PDB file of C-alpha atoms in Angstrom:
ATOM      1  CA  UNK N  18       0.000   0.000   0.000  1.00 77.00           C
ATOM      2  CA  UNK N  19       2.334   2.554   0.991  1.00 72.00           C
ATOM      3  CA  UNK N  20       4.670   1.535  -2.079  1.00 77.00           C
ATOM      4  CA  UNK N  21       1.447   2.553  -4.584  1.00 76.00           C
ATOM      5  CA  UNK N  22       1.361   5.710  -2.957  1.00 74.00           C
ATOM      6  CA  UNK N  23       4.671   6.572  -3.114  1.00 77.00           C
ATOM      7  CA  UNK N  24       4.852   5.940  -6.905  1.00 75.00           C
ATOM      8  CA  UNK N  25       1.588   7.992  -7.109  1.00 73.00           C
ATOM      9  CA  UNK N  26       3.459  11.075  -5.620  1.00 76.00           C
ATOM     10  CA  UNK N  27       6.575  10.690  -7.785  1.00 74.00           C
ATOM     11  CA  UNK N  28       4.320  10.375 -10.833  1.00 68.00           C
ATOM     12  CA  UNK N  29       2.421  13.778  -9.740  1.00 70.00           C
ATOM     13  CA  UNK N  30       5.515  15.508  -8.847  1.00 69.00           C
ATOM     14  CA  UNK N  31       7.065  15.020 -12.293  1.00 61.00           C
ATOM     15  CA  UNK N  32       3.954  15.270 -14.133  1.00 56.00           C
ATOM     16  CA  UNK N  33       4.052  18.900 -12.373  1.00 57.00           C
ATOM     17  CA  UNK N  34       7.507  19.861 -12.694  1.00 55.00           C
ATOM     18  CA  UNK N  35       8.340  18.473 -15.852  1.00 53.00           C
ATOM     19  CA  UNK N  36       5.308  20.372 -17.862  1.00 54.00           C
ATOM     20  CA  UNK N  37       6.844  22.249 -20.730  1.00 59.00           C
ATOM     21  CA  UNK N  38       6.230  26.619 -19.916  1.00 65.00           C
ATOM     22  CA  UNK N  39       5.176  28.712 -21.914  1.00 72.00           C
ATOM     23  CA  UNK N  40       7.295  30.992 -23.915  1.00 81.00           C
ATOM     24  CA  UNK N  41       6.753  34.509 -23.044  1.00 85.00           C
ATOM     25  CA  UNK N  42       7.889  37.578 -25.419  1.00 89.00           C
ATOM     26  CA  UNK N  43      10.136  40.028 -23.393  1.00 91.00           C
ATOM     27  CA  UNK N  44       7.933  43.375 -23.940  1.00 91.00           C
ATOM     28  CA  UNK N  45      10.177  45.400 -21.435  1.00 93.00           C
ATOM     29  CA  UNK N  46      12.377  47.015 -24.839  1.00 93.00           C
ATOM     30  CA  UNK N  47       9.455  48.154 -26.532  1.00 92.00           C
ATOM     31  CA  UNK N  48       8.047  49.798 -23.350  1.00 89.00           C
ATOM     32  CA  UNK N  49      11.206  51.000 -22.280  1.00 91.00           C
ATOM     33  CA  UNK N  50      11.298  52.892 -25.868  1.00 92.00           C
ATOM     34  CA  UNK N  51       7.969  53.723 -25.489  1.00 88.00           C
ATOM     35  CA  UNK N  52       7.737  55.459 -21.717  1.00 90.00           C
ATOM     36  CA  UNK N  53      11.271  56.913 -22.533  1.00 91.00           C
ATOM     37  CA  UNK N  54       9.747  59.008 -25.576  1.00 90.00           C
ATOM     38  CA  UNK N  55       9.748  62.743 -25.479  1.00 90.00           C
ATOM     39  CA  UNK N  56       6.434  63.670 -26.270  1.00 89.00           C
ATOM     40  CA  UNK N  57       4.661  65.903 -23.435  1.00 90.00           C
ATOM     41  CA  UNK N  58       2.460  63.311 -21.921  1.00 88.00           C
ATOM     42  CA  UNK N  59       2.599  62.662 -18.530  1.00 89.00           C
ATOM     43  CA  UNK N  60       4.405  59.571 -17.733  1.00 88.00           C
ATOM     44  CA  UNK N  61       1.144  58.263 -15.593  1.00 87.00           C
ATOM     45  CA  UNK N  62      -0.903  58.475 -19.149  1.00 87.00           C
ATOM     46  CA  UNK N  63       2.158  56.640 -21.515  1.00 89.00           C
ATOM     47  CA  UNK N  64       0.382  53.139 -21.224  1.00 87.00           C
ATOM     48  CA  UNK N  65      -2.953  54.229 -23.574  1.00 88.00           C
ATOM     49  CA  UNK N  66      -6.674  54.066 -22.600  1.00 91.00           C
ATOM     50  CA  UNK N  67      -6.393  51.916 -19.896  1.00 92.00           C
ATOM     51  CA  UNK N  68      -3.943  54.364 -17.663  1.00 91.00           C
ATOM     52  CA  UNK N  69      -6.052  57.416 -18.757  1.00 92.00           C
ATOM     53  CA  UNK N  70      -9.335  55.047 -17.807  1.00 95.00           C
ATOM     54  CA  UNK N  71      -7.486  54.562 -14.181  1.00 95.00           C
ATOM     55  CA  UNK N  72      -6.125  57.753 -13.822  1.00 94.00           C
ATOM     56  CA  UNK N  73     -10.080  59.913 -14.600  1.00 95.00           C
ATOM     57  CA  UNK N  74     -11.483  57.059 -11.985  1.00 97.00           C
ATOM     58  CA  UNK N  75      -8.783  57.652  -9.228  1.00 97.00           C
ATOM     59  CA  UNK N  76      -9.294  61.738  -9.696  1.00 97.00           C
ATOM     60  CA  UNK N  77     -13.224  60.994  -9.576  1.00 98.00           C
ATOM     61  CA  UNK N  78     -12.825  58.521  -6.731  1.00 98.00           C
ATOM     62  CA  UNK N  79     -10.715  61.695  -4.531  1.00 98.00           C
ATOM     63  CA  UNK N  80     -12.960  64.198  -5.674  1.00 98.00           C
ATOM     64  CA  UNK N  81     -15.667  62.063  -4.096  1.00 98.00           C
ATOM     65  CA  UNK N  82     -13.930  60.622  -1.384  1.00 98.00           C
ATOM     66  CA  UNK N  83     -13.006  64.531  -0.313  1.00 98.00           C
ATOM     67  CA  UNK N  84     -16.412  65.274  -0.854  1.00 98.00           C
ATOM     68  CA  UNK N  85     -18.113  63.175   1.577  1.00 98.00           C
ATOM     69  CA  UNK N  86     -15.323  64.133   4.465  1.00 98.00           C
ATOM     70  CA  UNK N  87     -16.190  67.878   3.722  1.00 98.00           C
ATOM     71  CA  UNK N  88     -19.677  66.688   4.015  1.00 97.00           C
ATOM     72  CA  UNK N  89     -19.576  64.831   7.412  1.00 96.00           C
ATOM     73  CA  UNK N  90     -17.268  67.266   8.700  1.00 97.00           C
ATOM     74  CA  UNK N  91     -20.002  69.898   8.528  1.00 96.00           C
ATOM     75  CA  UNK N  92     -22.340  67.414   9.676  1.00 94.00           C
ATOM     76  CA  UNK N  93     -20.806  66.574  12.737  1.00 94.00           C
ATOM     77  CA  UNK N  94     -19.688  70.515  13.232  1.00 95.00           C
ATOM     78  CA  UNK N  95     -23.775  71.792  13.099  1.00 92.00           C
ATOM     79  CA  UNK N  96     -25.454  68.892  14.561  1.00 86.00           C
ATOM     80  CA  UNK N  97     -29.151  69.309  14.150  1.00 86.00           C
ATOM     81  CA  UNK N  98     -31.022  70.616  17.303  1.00 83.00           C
ATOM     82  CA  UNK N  99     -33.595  68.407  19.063  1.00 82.00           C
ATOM     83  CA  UNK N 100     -36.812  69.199  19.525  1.00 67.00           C
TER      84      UNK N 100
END
């Protein structure tokens, strides 16, 4: 018995650690090239749509955020009077 599960665990360990990977490009020249550019956009808007996406949702998110402090803030300053 425990000879059948030892040669189950050797079979799972190299079925796990001998599976081929997956080539991967390397990307990092291309967007080294491309964030070192000289154009006059901020380096937080470089990456396309997707950083200007993130970057107008964080700004909304503070604008909120700062907001609703404001708002409690006042709230908690003026607390309304009891009749």
């Amino acid at each position: 018995m425990f000879r059948h599960m030892a040669a189950l665990q050797q079979v799972a360990r190299r079925s796990i650690c001998s599976s081929a990977r997956r080539q991967v490009d390397n990307k990092v020249p291309q967007k080294q090239k491309l964030f070192q550019e000289d154009n006059g956009m901020p380096i937080h808007l470089k990456g396309g749509s997707s950083d200007a996406l993130l970057y107008r949702a964080t700004m909304a998110l503070t604008v909120l955020g700062v907001g609703y402090t404001l708002y409690e803030l006042l709230k908690a300053a003026f607390p309304q009077k009891r009749d």
